[in-house]
mmCIF file of C-alpha atoms in Angstrom:
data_model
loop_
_atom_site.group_PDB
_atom_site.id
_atom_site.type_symbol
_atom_site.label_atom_id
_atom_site.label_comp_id
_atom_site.label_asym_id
_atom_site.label_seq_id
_atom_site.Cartn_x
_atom_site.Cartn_y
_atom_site.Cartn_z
ATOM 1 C CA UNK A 1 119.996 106.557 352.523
ATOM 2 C CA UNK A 2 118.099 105.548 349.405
ATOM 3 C CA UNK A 3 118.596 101.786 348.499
ATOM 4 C CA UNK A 4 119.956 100.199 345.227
ATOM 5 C CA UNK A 5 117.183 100.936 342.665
ATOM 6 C CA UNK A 6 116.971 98.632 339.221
ATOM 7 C CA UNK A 7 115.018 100.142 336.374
ATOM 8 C CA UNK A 8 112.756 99.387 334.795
ATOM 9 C CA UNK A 9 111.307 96.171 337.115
ATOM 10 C CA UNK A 10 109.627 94.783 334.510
ATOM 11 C CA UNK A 11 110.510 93.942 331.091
ATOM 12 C CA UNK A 12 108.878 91.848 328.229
ATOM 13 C CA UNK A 13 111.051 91.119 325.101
ATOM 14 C CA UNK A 14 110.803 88.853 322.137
ATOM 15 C CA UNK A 15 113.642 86.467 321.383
ATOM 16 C CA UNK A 16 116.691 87.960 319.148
ATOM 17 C CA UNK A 17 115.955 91.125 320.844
ATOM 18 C CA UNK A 18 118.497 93.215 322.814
ATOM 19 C CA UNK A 19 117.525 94.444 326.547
ATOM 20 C CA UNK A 20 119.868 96.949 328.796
ATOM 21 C CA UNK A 21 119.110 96.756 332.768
ATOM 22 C CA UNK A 22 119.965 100.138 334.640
ATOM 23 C CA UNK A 23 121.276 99.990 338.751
ATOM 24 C CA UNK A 24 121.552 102.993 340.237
ATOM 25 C CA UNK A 25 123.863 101.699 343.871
ATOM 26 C CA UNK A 26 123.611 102.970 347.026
ATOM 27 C CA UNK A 27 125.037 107.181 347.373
ATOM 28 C CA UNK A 28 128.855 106.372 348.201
ATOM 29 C CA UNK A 29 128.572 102.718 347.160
ATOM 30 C CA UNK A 30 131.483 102.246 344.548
ATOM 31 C CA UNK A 31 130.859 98.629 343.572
ATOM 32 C CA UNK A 32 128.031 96.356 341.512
ATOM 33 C CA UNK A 33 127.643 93.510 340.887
ATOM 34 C CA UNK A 34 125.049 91.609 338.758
ATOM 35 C CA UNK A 35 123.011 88.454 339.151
ATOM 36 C CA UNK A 36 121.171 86.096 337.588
ATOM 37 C CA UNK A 37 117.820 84.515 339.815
ATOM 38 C CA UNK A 38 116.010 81.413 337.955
ATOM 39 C CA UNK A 39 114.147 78.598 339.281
ATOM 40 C CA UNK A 40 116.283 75.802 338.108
ATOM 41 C CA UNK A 41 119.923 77.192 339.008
ATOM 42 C CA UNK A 42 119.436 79.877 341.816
ATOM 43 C CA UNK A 43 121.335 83.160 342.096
ATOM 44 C CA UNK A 44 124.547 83.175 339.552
ATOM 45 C CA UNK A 45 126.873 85.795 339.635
ATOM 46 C CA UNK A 46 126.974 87.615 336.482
ATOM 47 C CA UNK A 47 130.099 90.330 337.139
ATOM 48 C CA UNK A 48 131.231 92.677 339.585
ATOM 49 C CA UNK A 49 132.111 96.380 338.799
ATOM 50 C CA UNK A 50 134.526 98.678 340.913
ATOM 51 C CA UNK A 51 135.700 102.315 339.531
ATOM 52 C CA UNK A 52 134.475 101.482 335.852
ATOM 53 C CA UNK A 53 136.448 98.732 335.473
ATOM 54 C CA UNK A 54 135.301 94.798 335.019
ATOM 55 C CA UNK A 55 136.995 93.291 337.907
ATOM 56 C CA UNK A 56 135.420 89.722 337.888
ATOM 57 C CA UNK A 57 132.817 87.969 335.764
ATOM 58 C CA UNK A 58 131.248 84.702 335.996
ATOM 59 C CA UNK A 59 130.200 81.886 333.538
ATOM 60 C CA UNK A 60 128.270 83.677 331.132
ATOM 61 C CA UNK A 61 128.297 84.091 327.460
ATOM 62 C CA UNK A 62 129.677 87.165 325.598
ATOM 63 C CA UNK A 63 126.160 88.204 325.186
ATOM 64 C CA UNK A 64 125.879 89.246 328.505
ATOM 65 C CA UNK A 65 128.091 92.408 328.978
ATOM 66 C CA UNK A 66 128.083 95.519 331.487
ATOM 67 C CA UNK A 67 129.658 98.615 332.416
ATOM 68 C CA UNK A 68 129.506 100.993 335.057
ATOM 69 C CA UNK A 69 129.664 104.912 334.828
ATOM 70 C CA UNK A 70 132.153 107.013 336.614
ATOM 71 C CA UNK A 71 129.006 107.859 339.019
ATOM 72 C CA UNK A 72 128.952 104.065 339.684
ATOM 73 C CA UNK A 73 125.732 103.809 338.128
ATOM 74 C CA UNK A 74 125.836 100.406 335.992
ATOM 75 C CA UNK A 75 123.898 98.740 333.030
ATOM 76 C CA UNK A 76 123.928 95.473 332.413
ATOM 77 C CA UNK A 77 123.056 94.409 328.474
ATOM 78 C CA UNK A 78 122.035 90.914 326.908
ATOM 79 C CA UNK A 79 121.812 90.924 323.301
ATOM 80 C CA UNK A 80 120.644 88.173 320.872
ATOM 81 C CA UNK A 81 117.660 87.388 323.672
ATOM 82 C CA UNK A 82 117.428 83.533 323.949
ATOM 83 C CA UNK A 83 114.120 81.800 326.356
ATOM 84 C CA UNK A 84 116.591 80.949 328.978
ATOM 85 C CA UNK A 85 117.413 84.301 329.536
ATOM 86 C CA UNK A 86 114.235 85.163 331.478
ATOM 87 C CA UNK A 87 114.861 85.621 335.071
ATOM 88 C CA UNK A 88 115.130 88.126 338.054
ATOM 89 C CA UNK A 89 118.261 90.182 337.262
ATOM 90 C CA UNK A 90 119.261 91.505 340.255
ATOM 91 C CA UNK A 91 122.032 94.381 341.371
ATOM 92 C CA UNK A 92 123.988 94.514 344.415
ATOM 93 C CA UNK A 93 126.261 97.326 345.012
ATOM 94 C CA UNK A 94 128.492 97.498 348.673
ATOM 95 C CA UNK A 95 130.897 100.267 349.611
ATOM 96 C CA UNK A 96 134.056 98.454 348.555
ATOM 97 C CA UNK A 97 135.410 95.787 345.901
ATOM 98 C CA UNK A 98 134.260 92.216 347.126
ATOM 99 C CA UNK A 99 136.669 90.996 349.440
ATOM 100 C CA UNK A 100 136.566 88.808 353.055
ATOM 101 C CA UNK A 101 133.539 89.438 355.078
ATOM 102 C CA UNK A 102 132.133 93.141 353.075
ATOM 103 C CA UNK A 103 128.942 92.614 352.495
ATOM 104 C CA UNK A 104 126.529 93.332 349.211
ATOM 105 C CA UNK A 105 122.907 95.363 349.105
ATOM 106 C CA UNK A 106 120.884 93.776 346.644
ATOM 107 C CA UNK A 107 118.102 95.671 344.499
ATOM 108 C CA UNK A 108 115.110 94.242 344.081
ATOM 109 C CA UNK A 109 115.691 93.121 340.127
ATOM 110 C CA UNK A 110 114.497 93.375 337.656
ATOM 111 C CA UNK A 111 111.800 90.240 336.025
ATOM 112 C CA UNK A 112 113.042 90.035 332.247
ATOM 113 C CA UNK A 113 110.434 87.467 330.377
ATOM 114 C CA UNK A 114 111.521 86.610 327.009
ATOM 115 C CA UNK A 115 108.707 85.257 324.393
ATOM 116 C CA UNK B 1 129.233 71.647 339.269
ATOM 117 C CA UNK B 2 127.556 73.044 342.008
ATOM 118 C CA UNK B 3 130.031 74.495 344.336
ATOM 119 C CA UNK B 4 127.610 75.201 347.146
ATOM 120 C CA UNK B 5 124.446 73.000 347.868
ATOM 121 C CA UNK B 6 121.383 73.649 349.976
ATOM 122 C CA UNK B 7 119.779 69.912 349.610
ATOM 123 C CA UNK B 8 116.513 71.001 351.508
ATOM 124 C CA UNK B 9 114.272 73.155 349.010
ATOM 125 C CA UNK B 10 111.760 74.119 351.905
ATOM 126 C CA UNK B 11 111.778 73.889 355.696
ATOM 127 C CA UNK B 12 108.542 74.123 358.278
ATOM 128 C CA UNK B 13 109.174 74.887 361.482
ATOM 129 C CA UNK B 14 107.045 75.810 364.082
ATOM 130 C CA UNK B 15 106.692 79.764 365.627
ATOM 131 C CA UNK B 16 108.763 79.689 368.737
ATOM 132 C CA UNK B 17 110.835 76.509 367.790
ATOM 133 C CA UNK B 18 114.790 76.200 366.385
ATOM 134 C CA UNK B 19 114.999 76.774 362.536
ATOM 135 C CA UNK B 20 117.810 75.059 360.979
ATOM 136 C CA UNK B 21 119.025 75.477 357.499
ATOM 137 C CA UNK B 22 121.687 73.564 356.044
ATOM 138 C CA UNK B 23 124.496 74.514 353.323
ATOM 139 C CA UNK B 24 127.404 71.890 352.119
ATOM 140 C CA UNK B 25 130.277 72.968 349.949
ATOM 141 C CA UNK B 26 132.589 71.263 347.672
ATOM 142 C CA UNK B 27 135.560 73.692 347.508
ATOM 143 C CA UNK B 28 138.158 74.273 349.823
ATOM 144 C CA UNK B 29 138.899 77.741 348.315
ATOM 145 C CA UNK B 30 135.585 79.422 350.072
ATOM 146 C CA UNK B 31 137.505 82.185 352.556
ATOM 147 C CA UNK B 32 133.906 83.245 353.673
ATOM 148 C CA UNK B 33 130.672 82.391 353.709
ATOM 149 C CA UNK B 34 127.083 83.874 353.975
ATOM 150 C CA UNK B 35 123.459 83.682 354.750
ATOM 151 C CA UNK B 36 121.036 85.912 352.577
ATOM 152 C CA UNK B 37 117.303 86.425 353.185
ATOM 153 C CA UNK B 38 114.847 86.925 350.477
ATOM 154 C CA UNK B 39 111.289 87.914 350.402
ATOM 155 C CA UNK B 40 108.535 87.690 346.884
ATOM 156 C CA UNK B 41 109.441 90.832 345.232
ATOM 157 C CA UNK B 42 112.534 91.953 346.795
ATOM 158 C CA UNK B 43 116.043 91.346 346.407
ATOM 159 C CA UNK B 44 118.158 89.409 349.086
ATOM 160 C CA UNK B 45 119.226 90.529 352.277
ATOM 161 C CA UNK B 46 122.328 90.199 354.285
ATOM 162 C CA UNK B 47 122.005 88.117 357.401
ATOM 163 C CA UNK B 48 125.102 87.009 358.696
ATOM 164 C CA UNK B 49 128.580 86.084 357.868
ATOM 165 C CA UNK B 50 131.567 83.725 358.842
ATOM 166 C CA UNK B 51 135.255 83.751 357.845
ATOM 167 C CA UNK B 52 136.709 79.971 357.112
ATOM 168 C CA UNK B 53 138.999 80.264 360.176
ATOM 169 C CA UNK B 54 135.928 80.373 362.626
ATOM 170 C CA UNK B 55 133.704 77.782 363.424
ATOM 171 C CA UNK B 56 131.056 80.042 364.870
ATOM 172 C CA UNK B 57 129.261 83.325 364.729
ATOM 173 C CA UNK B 58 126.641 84.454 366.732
ATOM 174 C CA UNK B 59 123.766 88.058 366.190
ATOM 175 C CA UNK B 60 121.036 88.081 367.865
ATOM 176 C CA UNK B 61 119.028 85.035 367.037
ATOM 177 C CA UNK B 62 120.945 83.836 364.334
ATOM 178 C CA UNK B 63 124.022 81.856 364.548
ATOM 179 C CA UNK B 64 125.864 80.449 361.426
ATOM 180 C CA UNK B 65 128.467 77.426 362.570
ATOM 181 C CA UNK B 66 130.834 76.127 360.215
ATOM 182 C CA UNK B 67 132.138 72.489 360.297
ATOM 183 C CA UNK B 68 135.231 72.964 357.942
ATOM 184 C CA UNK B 69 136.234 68.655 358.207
ATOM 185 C CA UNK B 70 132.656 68.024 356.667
ATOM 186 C CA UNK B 71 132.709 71.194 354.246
ATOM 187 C CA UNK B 72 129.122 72.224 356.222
ATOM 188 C CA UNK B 73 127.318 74.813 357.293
ATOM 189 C CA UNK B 74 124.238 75.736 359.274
ATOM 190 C CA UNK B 75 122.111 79.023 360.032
ATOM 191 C CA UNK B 76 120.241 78.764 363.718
ATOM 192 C CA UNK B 77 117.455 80.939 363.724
ATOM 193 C CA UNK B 78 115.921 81.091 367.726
ATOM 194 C CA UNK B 79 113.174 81.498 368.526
ATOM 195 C CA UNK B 80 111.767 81.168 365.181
ATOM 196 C CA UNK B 81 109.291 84.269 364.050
ATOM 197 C CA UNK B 82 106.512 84.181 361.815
ATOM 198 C CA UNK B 83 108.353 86.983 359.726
ATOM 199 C CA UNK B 84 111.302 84.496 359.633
ATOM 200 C CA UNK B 85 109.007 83.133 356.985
ATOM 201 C CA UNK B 86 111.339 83.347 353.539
ATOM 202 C CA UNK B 87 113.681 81.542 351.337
ATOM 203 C CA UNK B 88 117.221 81.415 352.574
ATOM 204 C CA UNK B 89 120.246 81.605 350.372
ATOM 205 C CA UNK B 90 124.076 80.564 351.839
ATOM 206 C CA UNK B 91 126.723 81.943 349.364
ATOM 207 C CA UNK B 92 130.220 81.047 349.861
ATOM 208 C CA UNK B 93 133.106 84.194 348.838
ATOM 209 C CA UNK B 94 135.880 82.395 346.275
ATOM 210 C CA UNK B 95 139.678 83.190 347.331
ATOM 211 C CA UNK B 96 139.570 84.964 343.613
ATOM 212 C CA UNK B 97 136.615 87.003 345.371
ATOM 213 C CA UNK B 98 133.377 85.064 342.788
ATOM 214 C CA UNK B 99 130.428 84.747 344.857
ATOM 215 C CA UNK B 100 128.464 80.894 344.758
ATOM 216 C CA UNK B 101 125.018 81.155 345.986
ATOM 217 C CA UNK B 102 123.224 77.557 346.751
ATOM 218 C CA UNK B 103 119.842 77.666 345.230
ATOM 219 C CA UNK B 104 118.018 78.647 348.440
ATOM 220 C CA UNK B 105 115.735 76.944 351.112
ATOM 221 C CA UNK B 106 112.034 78.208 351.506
ATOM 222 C CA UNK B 107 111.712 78.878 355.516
ATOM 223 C CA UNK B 108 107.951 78.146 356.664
ATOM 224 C CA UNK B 109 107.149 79.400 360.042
ATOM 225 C CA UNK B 110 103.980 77.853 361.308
ATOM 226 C CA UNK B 111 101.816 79.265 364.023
#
């Protein structure tokens, strides 16, 4: 089985700018989730996706949004780009919603740098 | 507030020897916890896992043990490998299913 793929891996925006991430899960894989990777505060969980719906989301502003397509592809979109936005965005996807033990595949991210 | 702590930022052990890497929560509402894996240029991967009601957990050469009393836990990696070489991230599963991540130890394997 293909892995979870994030497009494009690379990304260079200016500040005030708008960016949309794409994660394509794993074939069967019904649930995403997104993440934040910087330096200073780790890996921060952005929100989780299952069936198209938002079903959790973590401390982010509103200009960090997502959605995921009835294919359980997903984009992820931050608008108004600030500095501290750049970081490794990654995707996760597993089979199931997030409960107990399941576990999550993580993409390899994508590196947004904002100027 | 940072839920989930890793205090060490990097770790040298050497090849052959015990690798242990440390993870200390604050919240009693963690049902299960987990050990991630992470290599330059890839996302993380899934090691191993423990549910709060056990204390231990044990594949292959990695064992996680969780001290509930002290809100601690610990990853055993033995023997250690060269390609054990990585920075290792403990995440701990909320009851309202939010994932915490600590912010990672780097894992130096020495010959």
């Amino acid at each position: 089985k293909a892995g979870v793929t994030q497009t494009p891996r690379y990304l260079i925006k200016t500040r005030g700018q708008q960016v949309t991430l794409s994660c394509s899960p794993i074939s069967g894989h019904r649930s995403v989730s997104w993440y934040q990777q910087t330096p200073g505060q780790g890996l921060q969980f952005l929100f989780e996706y299952f069936s198209e719906t938002q079903r959790n989301k973590g401390n982010f502003p509103g200009r960090f949004s997502g959605r995921q397509f009835s294919n359980s592809r997903s984009e992820m979109n931050v608008s108004t780009l600030e500095l501290g936005d750049s970081a490794l965005y990654l995707c996760a996807s597993s089979p199931d919603v997030l409960v107990g033990g399941i576990t999550q595949y993580f993409g390899p991210g994508t590196r947004l740098t904002v100027l | 507030d940072q839920q989930v702590k890793q205090n060490s930022p990097s770790l040298s052990v050497q090849e052959g020897r015990i690798s242990i890497l440390n993870c200390d929560y604050t919240n009693s509402m963690f049902d299960y916890f987990l050990w991630y894996k992470k290599y330059p240029a890839e996302g993380p991967t899934f090691l191993i896992s423990i549910s709060s009601i056990k204390d231990k957990n044990e594949d292959g050469r990695f064992t996680v043990f969780l001290n509930k009393s002290a809100k601690h836990l610990s990853l055993h990696i033995v023997p250690s490998q060269p390609g054990d070489s990585a920075v290792y991230f403990c995440a701990a599963r909320r009851r309202d299913d939010k994932i915490i991540f600590g912010k990672g130890t780097r894992l130096h394997i020495l010959p």
